[in-house]
Amino acid sequence: MAQSRLDEWKYSRRRRSRYHHSEHSLSPVGQRCQNSRLEPLECRDLLVQNALFTGDLEMVQKYFTKSAAINLIIENKGDELRWTSRKFGGGSGYCVMGDITGREDKSQEPICTRKADGPAQVYWQALLTGDQGVVAEILSDPQNNLSPNAVFDTSDLEEWKNYRFNFRRLTVNFAPGVKTALHEACAAASTDCVRLLLSFGADPEAVSEDGYKPLHLCKSPDSLECVQQLLQHGASVNSRTEEEDDTALHVAARHGLTDHVQLLLRYGAELEAENKEGQTPLNAGCAQPHQPQDMDRHYRVCQLLVESGASINAADRDRQHPLHLACKNANAQIVELLLARGANVNVMNYSGNTALHNILQATAYKLEHCPELVVQALLNHGAIRVWPGSLLKVLRYCHTCPRVIEALMNSYDHVRVSEEWVEAVPVEVVQKYPRFYQSLFSLEQRPRSLQHLARCTLRTFLEGRLLQVLSQLQLPSALHRFLLLSFEDVLY
């Protein structure tokens, strides 16, 4: 597809070049305008400003003749953006957004293409599809005037589909409102195109409209080689995004990319770098919501970070620790990892919530993640239990996961069950789990079993050191599981 577009463009270019040569060759005045750098003119005409800001090509063509070389600056007072429109004689024109970095050298301003016409259209599509051959052919042809640092603004292609733009071979070190070709290739995980663009001199440190460098857009497992190429060509491993202040390690941890994390750490990524939310990469990895099928790879990322020395008690600006965040996402593997490494099970965040509060609040939304395993782990590591008077409220919120209720109930020797408990559980839920809820409601009339009371006594005696002591006792496996609140789907 991309090759056919390329062939069509080559044919139309030959026709256009003959047409322009015979009928629209530059006059001496036009040539002087093209070859010289005119001093910029200031424009305060609201009609001209409106035409440029709204992209009214017809009005722009009315105000500016084809033979004129335009270097027009619209300058507003205050800190607003400055826009520049330029047109070179004999061409159909293009618009660029002026540099707002305050640099003196304006020759490096980025080109902004709304509709990638001709070679640029083929170029952009080839980048997205990873067609290395087409990209190489276009970049190798000097007549295309396309750079490996070409900038694309593809936000509204449909609106601009009938507009035509010329392209100049300009480098991009700052690109407000656009992405470079390298950004697009990294986002698409087009490894061959990334390698090719870098070999042609693409800037691995170019900044996109959102303040991202190419390294920050490597968010998929397939982009590992892209990361490797960027780092080998001088990309800074600890560069930050402009808005979030994330490093590439934050991005990789957040997306559960174990191989990316390993590679970035080899290149010296900072384990304790904090973003604007105060999150370290471990916090970011624990905080990212994920589907049940992705729980294992997110666990492996956190495991790698912890084994590399990441602080398990690093708190963000809301005093959320990795354990709080892992509980919100109901990832029992990460919770067990953090607890085994000594995470404080009862530390509170700014809202006064402990990790146990967080998992109970998330239970109804994380049923497929098996939240009962998180509750069980927290209780076995000495989590402060819910005040008995609040258990009715917990039942109202967590009744769809009876095993969460079971774990909580089995951590008390006695709980006062009333008629309100029956009313708190919808009939359809009782019908779905009849054995468990009938055993729960029957506790209103009868005490817990002697076996359960013995379990509670031993757990209370070993509070804070339960797991350490049990690991040293040669207990039958069934008794060991019973003491650690194994699930039986019924209360005795």
Short mmCIF file of C-alpha atoms in Angstrom, two decimals:
data_model
loop_
_atom_site.label_atom_id
_atom_site.label_comp_id
_atom_site.label_asym_id
_atom_site.label_seq_id
_atom_site.Cartn_x
_atom_site.Cartn_y
_atom_site.Cartn_z
CA MET A 1 0.00 0.00 0.00
CA ALA A 2 2.72 2.42 1.00
CA GLN A 3 4.77 1.51 -2.11
CA SER A 4 1.82 2.22 -4.44
CA ARG A 5 1.34 5.62 -2.81
CA LEU A 6 5.04 6.30 -3.27
CA ASP A 7 4.84 5.42 -6.99
CA GLU A 8 1.79 7.66 -7.44
CA TRP A 9 3.57 10.54 -5.76
CA LYS A 10 6.70 10.14 -7.93
CA TYR A 11 4.56 10.29 -11.08
CA SER A 12 2.63 13.38 -9.93
CA ARG A 13 5.89 15.08 -8.85
CA ARG A 14 7.35 14.76 -12.36
CA ARG A 15 4.20 16.32 -13.83
CA ARG A 16 4.17 19.15 -11.28
CA SER A 17 7.87 19.94 -11.77
CA ARG A 18 7.38 20.33 -15.58
CA TYR A 19 4.33 22.51 -15.01
CA HIS A 20 6.04 24.80 -12.49
CA HIS A 21 9.17 25.08 -14.62
CA SER A 22 7.34 26.26 -17.70
CA GLU A 23 4.65 28.48 -16.28
CA HIS A 24 5.58 29.42 -12.73
CA SER A 25 9.34 29.95 -12.74
CA LEU A 26 10.52 32.51 -10.22
CA SER A 27 11.04 36.10 -11.23
CA PRO A 28 14.31 37.78 -10.15
CA VAL A 29 12.39 39.49 -7.37
CA GLY A 30 10.89 36.20 -6.25
CA GLN A 31 14.30 34.56 -6.31
CA ARG A 32 15.79 37.28 -4.15
CA CYS A 33 12.91 36.85 -1.73
CA GLN A 34 13.48 33.13 -1.52
CA ASN A 35 17.24 33.26 -1.09
CA SER A 36 17.39 36.03 1.47
CA ARG A 37 16.23 36.09 5.06
CA LEU A 38 13.87 39.02 5.38
CA GLU A 39 13.41 40.77 8.67
CA PRO A 40 10.17 39.55 10.25
CA LEU A 41 7.15 41.84 10.03
CA GLU A 42 4.76 42.34 12.91
CA CYS A 43 1.07 41.92 12.24
CA ARG A 44 -1.73 43.31 14.37
CA ASP A 45 -4.48 42.93 11.77
CA LEU A 46 -7.20 40.81 13.39
CA LEU A 47 -8.43 39.52 10.02
CA VAL A 48 -5.00 38.13 9.18
CA GLN A 49 -4.60 36.71 12.66
CA ASN A 50 -7.98 35.02 12.50
CA ALA A 51 -7.25 33.48 9.10
CA LEU A 52 -4.00 31.98 10.38
CA PHE A 53 -5.36 30.80 13.73
CA THR A 54 -8.41 29.13 12.17
CA GLY A 55 -6.46 27.62 9.27
CA ASP A 56 -8.52 29.42 6.59
CA LEU A 57 -6.34 28.61 3.57
CA GLU A 58 -8.53 30.55 1.15
CA MET A 59 -8.20 33.75 3.16
CA VAL A 60 -4.43 33.22 3.61
CA GLN A 61 -4.02 32.89 -0.16
CA LYS A 62 -6.06 36.07 -0.62
CA TYR A 63 -3.81 38.06 1.72
CA PHE A 64 -0.48 36.67 0.49
CA THR A 65 0.45 36.33 -3.18
CA LYS A 66 2.33 33.33 -4.54
CA SER A 67 5.38 35.37 -5.48
CA ALA A 68 5.81 36.88 -2.01
CA ALA A 69 8.18 35.54 0.60
CA ILE A 70 6.42 35.89 3.91
CA ASN A 71 8.02 36.02 7.31
CA LEU A 72 5.16 37.24 9.42
CA ILE A 73 5.07 37.28 13.22
CA ILE A 74 1.89 37.77 15.20
CA GLU A 75 2.97 38.93 18.60
CA ASN A 76 0.47 39.27 21.44
CA LYS A 77 1.27 40.84 24.76
CA GLY A 78 1.68 38.53 27.70
CA ASP A 79 2.84 34.93 27.69
CA GLU A 80 0.71 33.67 24.82
CA LEU A 81 2.17 31.60 22.01
CA ARG A 82 3.67 33.39 19.04
CA TRP A 83 2.68 32.01 15.67
CA THR A 84 4.68 32.35 12.48
CA SER A 85 3.46 31.80 8.94
CA ARG A 86 5.95 31.50 6.11
CA LYS A 87 5.64 30.87 2.44
CA PHE A 88 8.39 30.32 -0.12
CA GLY A 89 7.96 31.56 -3.68
CA GLY A 90 6.67 29.11 -6.24
CA GLY A 91 5.34 26.68 -3.65
CA SER A 92 1.96 26.04 -2.13
CA GLY A 93 3.07 27.20 1.30
CA TYR A 94 3.21 25.85 4.80
CA CYS A 95 2.59 27.06 8.33
CA VAL A 96 4.84 26.51 11.30
CA MET A 97 4.34 27.25 14.97
CA GLY A 98 6.94 29.70 16.18
CA ASP A 99 9.61 28.71 18.63
CA ILE A 100 8.67 29.64 22.21
CA THR A 101 11.91 28.47 23.78
CA GLY A 102 13.50 31.90 23.53
CA ARG A 103 16.39 30.76 21.33
CA GLU A 104 18.08 33.29 19.09
CA ASP A 105 18.62 30.86 16.22
CA LYS A 106 15.28 30.54 14.44
CA SER A 107 16.65 28.39 11.61
CA GLN A 108 15.92 25.29 13.66
CA GLU A 109 12.17 25.84 13.97
CA PRO A 110 10.17 22.65 13.50
CA ILE A 111 7.98 22.09 10.50
CA CYS A 112 4.40 21.27 11.39
CA THR A 113 2.46 19.27 8.82
CA ARG A 114 -1.27 18.92 9.31
CA LYS A 115 -1.86 16.86 6.19
CA ALA A 116 1.16 14.84 5.13
CA ASP A 117 0.86 15.25 1.38
CA GLY A 118 3.04 13.65 -1.32
CA PRO A 119 6.18 11.97 0.07
CA ALA A 120 5.38 13.02 3.61
CA GLN A 121 2.07 11.14 3.55
CA VAL A 122 3.81 7.99 2.38
CA TYR A 123 6.60 8.63 4.89
CA TRP A 124 4.21 8.94 7.82
CA GLN A 125 2.22 5.84 6.86
CA ALA A 126 5.41 3.85 6.37
CA LEU A 127 6.54 4.82 9.87
CA LEU A 128 3.29 3.60 11.38
CA THR A 129 3.43 0.28 9.51
CA GLY A 130 7.16 -0.18 10.04
CA ASP A 131 7.96 -0.28 6.31
CA GLN A 132 11.70 0.29 6.50
CA GLY A 133 12.22 0.10 2.72
CA VAL A 134 9.87 2.97 1.94
CA VAL A 135 11.27 5.10 4.76
CA ALA A 136 14.83 4.55 3.53
CA GLU A 137 13.93 5.37 -0.08
CA ILE A 138 12.22 8.64 0.86
CA LEU A 139 14.97 9.78 3.21
CA SER A 140 17.65 8.95 0.65
CA ASP A 141 16.08 11.13 -2.06
CA PRO A 142 17.37 14.73 -1.60
CA GLN A 143 14.50 16.11 -3.67
CA ASN A 144 12.01 15.11 -1.00
CA ASN A 145 13.42 17.60 1.51
CA LEU A 146 12.26 15.30 4.28
CA SER A 147 14.35 14.82 7.40
CA PRO A 148 14.49 11.93 9.87
CA ASN A 149 13.51 14.69 12.30
CA ALA A 150 10.40 15.64 10.32
CA VAL A 151 7.49 16.64 12.53
CA PHE A 152 3.92 15.42 12.13
CA ASP A 153 0.75 16.84 13.62
CA THR A 154 -1.84 14.16 12.91
CA SER A 155 -4.49 15.34 15.34
CA ASP A 156 -6.97 16.46 12.71
CA LEU A 157 -6.02 14.95 9.37
CA GLU A 158 -9.63 14.81 8.14
CA GLU A 159 -10.16 18.53 8.67
CA TRP A 160 -7.02 19.36 6.72
CA LYS A 161 -7.25 16.62 4.09
CA ASN A 162 -7.51 19.02 1.13
CA TYR A 163 -4.62 21.24 2.20
CA ARG A 164 -1.20 20.97 0.57
CA PHE A 165 2.09 21.84 2.25
CA ASN A 166 5.70 22.09 1.25
CA PHE A 167 8.35 20.58 3.48
CA ARG A 168 11.82 21.84 4.35
CA ARG A 169 14.69 19.80 5.70
CA LEU A 170 14.70 21.27 9.22
CA THR A 171 15.86 19.70 12.46
CA VAL A 172 13.64 19.42 15.50
CA ASN A 173 14.86 19.98 19.03
CA PHE A 174 11.61 21.50 20.24
CA ALA A 175 8.31 20.65 18.66
CA PRO A 176 5.25 22.24 20.30
CA GLY A 177 2.03 20.77 18.99
CA VAL A 178 3.69 17.91 17.05
CA LYS A 179 5.62 14.65 17.14
CA THR A 180 8.77 13.79 15.26
CA ALA A 181 9.08 10.81 12.96
CA LEU A 182 11.11 9.09 15.66
CA HIS A 183 8.31 9.60 18.19
CA GLU A 184 5.85 7.98 15.79
CA ALA A 185 8.15 5.03 15.10
CA CYS A 186 8.76 4.41 18.82
CA ALA A 187 5.06 4.64 19.66
CA ALA A 188 4.38 2.07 16.92
CA ALA A 189 7.31 -0.09 18.13
CA SER A 190 8.70 -0.08 14.58
CA THR A 191 12.20 -1.25 15.44
CA ASP A 192 13.57 -1.20 11.89
CA CYS A 193 12.29 2.32 11.31
CA VAL A 194 13.75 3.53 14.61
CA ARG A 195 17.13 2.08 13.69
CA LEU A 196 16.95 3.63 10.23
CA LEU A 197 15.89 7.08 11.46
CA LEU A 198 18.68 7.13 14.02
CA SER A 199 21.22 6.14 11.36
CA PHE A 200 20.03 9.14 9.31
CA GLY A 201 20.61 11.43 12.30
CA ALA A 202 17.22 11.56 14.01
CA ASP A 203 17.43 13.30 17.38
CA PRO A 204 16.81 10.76 20.20
CA GLU A 205 16.19 13.68 22.59
CA ALA A 206 13.52 15.48 20.53
CA VAL A 207 10.54 16.68 22.60
CA SER A 208 6.92 16.14 21.49
CA GLU A 209 3.84 18.28 22.06
CA ASP A 210 3.17 16.54 25.38
CA GLY A 211 6.73 16.91 26.56
CA TYR A 212 7.71 13.32 25.77
CA LYS A 213 11.00 12.15 24.34
CA PRO A 214 11.01 9.05 22.10
CA LEU A 215 12.18 6.90 25.01
CA HIS A 216 9.00 7.76 26.93
CA LEU A 217 6.81 6.40 24.11
CA CYS A 218 8.25 2.89 24.25
CA LYS A 219 5.29 1.45 26.14
CA SER A 220 4.76 -1.98 24.59
CA PRO A 221 6.71 -5.23 24.97
CA ASP A 222 7.62 -5.04 21.27
CA SER A 223 9.44 -1.73 21.77
CA LEU A 224 12.38 -3.21 23.71
CA GLU A 225 14.76 -2.98 20.75
CA CYS A 226 13.63 0.61 20.19
CA VAL A 227 14.77 1.41 23.73
CA GLN A 228 18.09 -0.31 23.06
CA GLN A 229 18.66 1.70 19.88
CA LEU A 230 17.76 5.01 21.54
CA LEU A 231 20.12 4.41 24.44
CA GLN A 232 22.94 3.39 22.12
CA HIS A 233 22.45 6.62 20.15
CA GLY A 234 22.73 8.85 23.19
CA ALA A 235 19.22 9.08 24.65
CA SER A 236 19.36 10.06 28.31
CA VAL A 237 18.10 7.17 30.42
CA ASN A 238 16.94 9.53 33.19
CA SER A 239 15.32 12.23 31.05
CA ARG A 240 11.94 13.44 32.33
CA THR A 241 8.56 14.11 30.74
CA GLU A 242 7.57 17.75 31.02
CA GLU A 243 4.14 17.35 32.61
CA GLU A 244 4.45 14.27 34.85
CA ASP A 245 8.21 14.41 35.45
CA ASP A 246 8.33 10.67 34.72
CA THR A 247 11.52 8.89 33.73
CA ALA A 248 11.56 6.01 31.26
CA LEU A 249 11.78 3.68 34.27
CA HIS A 250 8.48 5.07 35.59
CA VAL A 251 6.91 4.41 32.18
CA ALA A 252 8.26 0.87 31.92
CA ALA A 253 7.25 -0.02 35.48
CA ARG A 254 3.78 1.41 34.97
CA HIS A 255 3.24 -0.77 31.88
CA GLY A 256 4.62 -3.94 33.40
CA LEU A 257 7.61 -4.19 31.05
CA THR A 258 10.14 -6.38 32.84
CA ASP A 259 12.71 -6.51 30.03
CA HIS A 260 12.55 -2.73 29.62
CA VAL A 261 13.12 -2.24 33.35
CA GLN A 262 16.08 -4.60 33.28
CA LEU A 263 17.63 -2.78 30.30
CA LEU A 264 17.07 0.68 31.76
CA LEU A 265 18.63 -0.35 35.07
CA ARG A 266 21.68 -1.64 33.18
CA TYR A 267 22.05 1.81 31.64
CA GLY A 268 21.92 3.49 35.05
CA ALA A 269 18.24 4.39 35.53
CA GLU A 270 17.56 5.95 38.94
CA LEU A 271 15.61 3.59 41.21
CA GLU A 272 14.38 6.32 43.55
CA ALA A 273 13.62 9.07 41.02
CA GLU A 274 10.38 10.81 42.02
CA ASN A 275 7.84 12.26 39.60
CA LYS A 276 5.52 15.20 40.28
CA GLU A 277 3.22 12.96 42.31
CA GLY A 278 6.18 11.93 44.44
CA GLN A 279 6.06 8.39 43.02
CA THR A 280 9.17 6.29 42.55
CA PRO A 281 9.15 3.69 39.73
CA LEU A 282 8.11 1.07 42.31
CA ASN A 283 5.18 3.23 43.40
CA ALA A 284 4.23 3.73 39.76
CA GLY A 285 4.39 0.00 39.08
CA CYS A 286 2.20 -0.78 42.10
CA ALA A 287 -0.28 2.00 41.32
CA GLN A 288 -1.06 1.08 37.72
CA PRO A 289 -4.43 -0.71 37.33
CA HIS A 290 -4.14 -3.93 35.35
CA GLN A 291 -6.21 -6.87 34.21
CA PRO A 292 -6.04 -10.29 35.89
CA GLN A 293 -4.05 -11.71 32.97
CA ASP A 294 -1.41 -9.01 33.48
CA MET A 295 -0.95 -9.51 37.22
CA ASP A 296 2.05 -11.80 36.84
CA ARG A 297 4.12 -9.46 34.65
CA HIS A 298 3.39 -6.50 36.93
CA TYR A 299 4.54 -8.66 39.82
CA ARG A 300 7.78 -9.51 37.99
CA VAL A 301 8.49 -5.80 37.43
CA CYS A 302 7.99 -5.01 41.11
CA GLN A 303 10.07 -8.03 42.09
CA LEU A 304 12.93 -6.83 39.85
CA LEU A 305 12.77 -3.30 41.28
CA VAL A 306 12.70 -4.56 44.88
CA GLU A 307 15.58 -6.97 44.28
CA SER A 308 17.53 -4.10 42.72
CA GLY A 309 17.18 -2.12 45.93
CA ALA A 310 14.02 -0.03 45.50
CA SER A 311 12.59 1.26 48.78
CA ILE A 312 9.45 -0.67 49.74
CA ASN A 313 8.28 2.10 52.08
CA ALA A 314 8.70 5.07 49.71
CA ALA A 315 5.67 7.33 50.11
CA ASP A 316 4.23 9.63 47.45
CA ARG A 317 2.71 13.07 48.09
CA ASP A 318 -0.48 11.48 49.46
CA ARG A 319 1.59 9.28 51.77
CA GLN A 320 0.59 6.28 49.70
CA HIS A 321 3.15 3.50 50.07
CA PRO A 322 3.67 0.72 47.51
CA LEU A 323 1.61 -1.58 49.76
CA HIS A 324 -1.35 0.83 49.74
CA LEU A 325 -1.20 1.02 45.95
CA ALA A 326 -0.82 -2.72 45.41
CA CYS A 327 -3.88 -3.30 47.61
CA LYS A 328 -5.94 -0.86 45.55
CA ASN A 329 -5.16 -3.05 42.55
CA ALA A 330 -5.72 -6.29 44.48
CA ASN A 331 -2.48 -7.89 43.33
CA ALA A 332 -1.82 -10.51 46.01
CA GLN A 333 1.60 -11.47 44.58
CA ILE A 334 2.91 -7.92 44.93
CA VAL A 335 1.35 -7.60 48.38
CA GLU A 336 3.06 -10.79 49.54
CA LEU A 337 6.35 -9.60 48.03
CA LEU A 338 6.23 -6.28 49.87
CA LEU A 339 5.14 -7.82 53.17
CA ALA A 340 7.89 -10.46 52.98
CA ARG A 341 10.42 -7.65 52.49
CA GLY A 342 9.22 -5.86 55.61
CA ALA A 343 6.64 -3.37 54.35
CA ASN A 344 4.75 -1.69 57.21
CA VAL A 345 1.35 -3.37 57.14
CA ASN A 346 -0.39 -0.77 59.30
CA VAL A 347 1.04 2.50 58.01
CA MET A 348 -1.63 5.10 57.15
CA ASN A 349 -1.90 7.44 54.20
CA TYR A 350 -3.11 11.05 54.42
CA SER A 351 -6.71 9.82 54.37
CA GLY A 352 -6.10 7.64 57.41
CA ASN A 353 -6.43 4.44 55.41
CA THR A 354 -4.27 1.39 55.95
CA ALA A 355 -3.63 -1.23 53.27
CA LEU A 356 -6.55 -3.29 54.65
CA HIS A 357 -8.92 -0.35 54.19
CA ASN A 358 -7.77 0.00 50.57
CA ILE A 359 -8.43 -3.62 49.62
CA LEU A 360 -11.85 -3.63 51.29
CA GLN A 361 -12.80 -0.50 49.35
CA ALA A 362 -11.65 -2.10 46.08
CA THR A 363 -13.10 -5.60 46.60
CA ALA A 364 -16.39 -5.09 44.76
CA TYR A 365 -14.52 -3.82 41.67
CA LYS A 366 -11.73 -6.40 41.70
CA LEU A 367 -13.52 -9.72 42.06
CA GLU A 368 -11.55 -11.33 39.23
CA HIS A 369 -8.30 -10.41 40.99
CA CYS A 370 -9.16 -12.60 44.02
CA PRO A 371 -9.11 -9.81 46.64
CA GLU A 372 -9.63 -12.39 49.41
CA LEU A 373 -5.98 -13.44 48.98
CA VAL A 374 -4.88 -9.88 49.76
CA VAL A 375 -7.09 -9.68 52.86
CA GLN A 376 -5.78 -13.06 54.02
CA ALA A 377 -2.13 -11.98 53.54
CA LEU A 378 -2.61 -8.71 55.41
CA LEU A 379 -4.29 -10.39 58.37
CA ASN A 380 -1.57 -13.04 58.56
CA HIS A 381 1.08 -10.31 58.63
CA GLY A 382 -0.52 -8.56 61.58
CA ALA A 383 -2.88 -6.00 60.00
CA ILE A 384 -5.02 -4.17 62.53
CA ARG A 385 -8.49 -5.63 62.14
CA VAL A 386 -11.61 -3.67 61.32
CA TRP A 387 -13.49 -2.41 64.37
CA PRO A 388 -16.24 -5.05 64.93
CA GLY A 389 -18.93 -2.37 64.81
CA SER A 390 -17.91 -1.61 61.20
CA LEU A 391 -18.20 -5.18 59.95
CA LEU A 392 -21.82 -4.63 58.96
CA LYS A 393 -20.67 -1.79 56.68
CA VAL A 394 -17.99 -4.05 55.21
CA LEU A 395 -20.65 -6.70 54.55
CA ARG A 396 -22.74 -4.18 52.63
CA TYR A 397 -19.81 -3.33 50.36
CA CYS A 398 -18.10 -6.72 50.05
CA HIS A 399 -20.94 -9.26 50.05
CA THR A 400 -20.21 -10.21 46.41
CA CYS A 401 -16.93 -11.75 47.62
CA PRO A 402 -17.91 -14.03 50.53
CA ARG A 403 -14.32 -15.19 51.03
CA VAL A 404 -13.32 -11.67 52.08
CA ILE A 405 -16.08 -11.81 54.71
CA GLU A 406 -14.91 -15.30 55.73
CA ALA A 407 -11.30 -14.18 56.28
CA LEU A 408 -12.41 -11.20 58.36
CA MET A 409 -14.88 -13.19 60.45
CA ASN A 410 -12.28 -15.89 61.17
CA SER A 411 -9.89 -13.31 62.59
CA TYR A 412 -12.29 -12.64 65.54
CA ASP A 413 -13.23 -15.05 68.28
CA HIS A 414 -16.70 -13.52 68.52
CA VAL A 415 -18.78 -11.15 66.37
CA ARG A 416 -22.28 -9.94 67.20
CA VAL A 417 -24.47 -10.91 64.21
CA SER A 418 -27.97 -9.41 64.03
CA GLU A 419 -30.99 -9.29 61.74
CA GLU A 420 -29.43 -6.29 60.02
CA TRP A 421 -26.78 -8.61 58.61
CA VAL A 422 -29.46 -10.60 56.79
CA GLU A 423 -30.92 -7.42 55.32
CA ALA A 424 -27.48 -6.20 54.19
CA VAL A 425 -27.02 -9.03 51.65
CA PRO A 426 -29.22 -9.07 48.52
CA VAL A 427 -31.34 -12.18 48.05
CA GLU A 428 -29.67 -13.06 44.73
CA VAL A 429 -26.25 -13.08 46.42
CA VAL A 430 -27.53 -15.36 49.19
CA GLN A 431 -28.92 -17.68 46.52
CA LYS A 432 -25.55 -17.71 44.76
CA TYR A 433 -23.62 -18.58 47.95
CA PRO A 434 -26.30 -20.27 50.14
CA ARG A 435 -24.00 -22.47 52.25
CA PHE A 436 -21.73 -19.61 53.32
CA TYR A 437 -24.41 -17.02 54.07
CA GLN A 438 -26.61 -19.48 55.93
CA SER A 439 -23.63 -20.33 58.16
CA LEU A 440 -22.94 -16.61 58.68
CA PHE A 441 -26.52 -15.69 59.61
CA SER A 442 -26.79 -18.68 61.96
CA LEU A 443 -24.06 -17.14 64.15
CA GLU A 444 -26.76 -14.88 65.57
CA GLN A 445 -28.06 -17.89 67.51
CA ARG A 446 -24.95 -19.98 68.20
CA PRO A 447 -21.28 -19.46 69.23
CA ARG A 448 -18.22 -20.26 67.13
CA SER A 449 -16.75 -23.75 67.25
CA LEU A 450 -14.10 -24.72 69.84
CA GLN A 451 -11.64 -25.37 67.03
CA HIS A 452 -12.06 -21.79 65.76
CA LEU A 453 -11.68 -20.37 69.29
CA ALA A 454 -8.42 -22.29 69.70
CA ARG A 455 -7.19 -20.82 66.42
CA CYS A 456 -7.99 -17.28 67.53
CA THR A 457 -6.22 -17.81 70.87
CA LEU A 458 -3.05 -19.03 69.16
CA ARG A 459 -3.11 -16.24 66.56
CA THR A 460 -3.54 -13.64 69.31
CA PHE A 461 -0.64 -15.12 71.27
CA LEU A 462 1.62 -15.07 68.18
CA GLU A 463 0.45 -11.68 66.91
CA GLY A 464 3.19 -9.95 64.93
CA ARG A 465 5.30 -13.11 64.63
CA LEU A 466 2.78 -15.68 63.42
CA LEU A 467 4.50 -16.51 60.12
CA GLN A 468 7.98 -16.65 61.61
CA VAL A 469 6.92 -19.09 64.36
CA LEU A 470 4.79 -21.31 62.12
CA SER A 471 7.63 -21.72 59.66
CA GLN A 472 9.71 -23.27 62.47
CA LEU A 473 7.01 -25.65 63.71
CA GLN A 474 6.56 -29.01 62.05
CA LEU A 475 2.78 -28.86 61.91
CA PRO A 476 0.54 -30.95 59.68
CA SER A 477 -0.18 -29.02 56.48
CA ALA A 478 -3.93 -28.98 57.15
CA LEU A 479 -3.40 -27.42 60.59
CA HIS A 480 -0.87 -24.97 59.16
CA ARG A 481 -3.39 -23.81 56.54
CA PHE A 482 -6.16 -23.60 59.15
CA LEU A 483 -4.09 -21.28 61.35
CA LEU A 484 -3.41 -19.06 58.31
CA LEU A 485 -7.14 -18.61 57.60
CA SER A 486 -7.49 -21.04 54.71
CA PHE A 487 -10.83 -20.79 52.92
CA GLU A 488 -13.54 -23.37 53.53
CA ASP A 489 -16.51 -21.37 52.16
CA VAL A 490 -18.39 -21.92 55.43
CA LEU A 491 -18.14 -20.61 58.99
CA TYR A 492 -18.02 -22.92 62.04
#
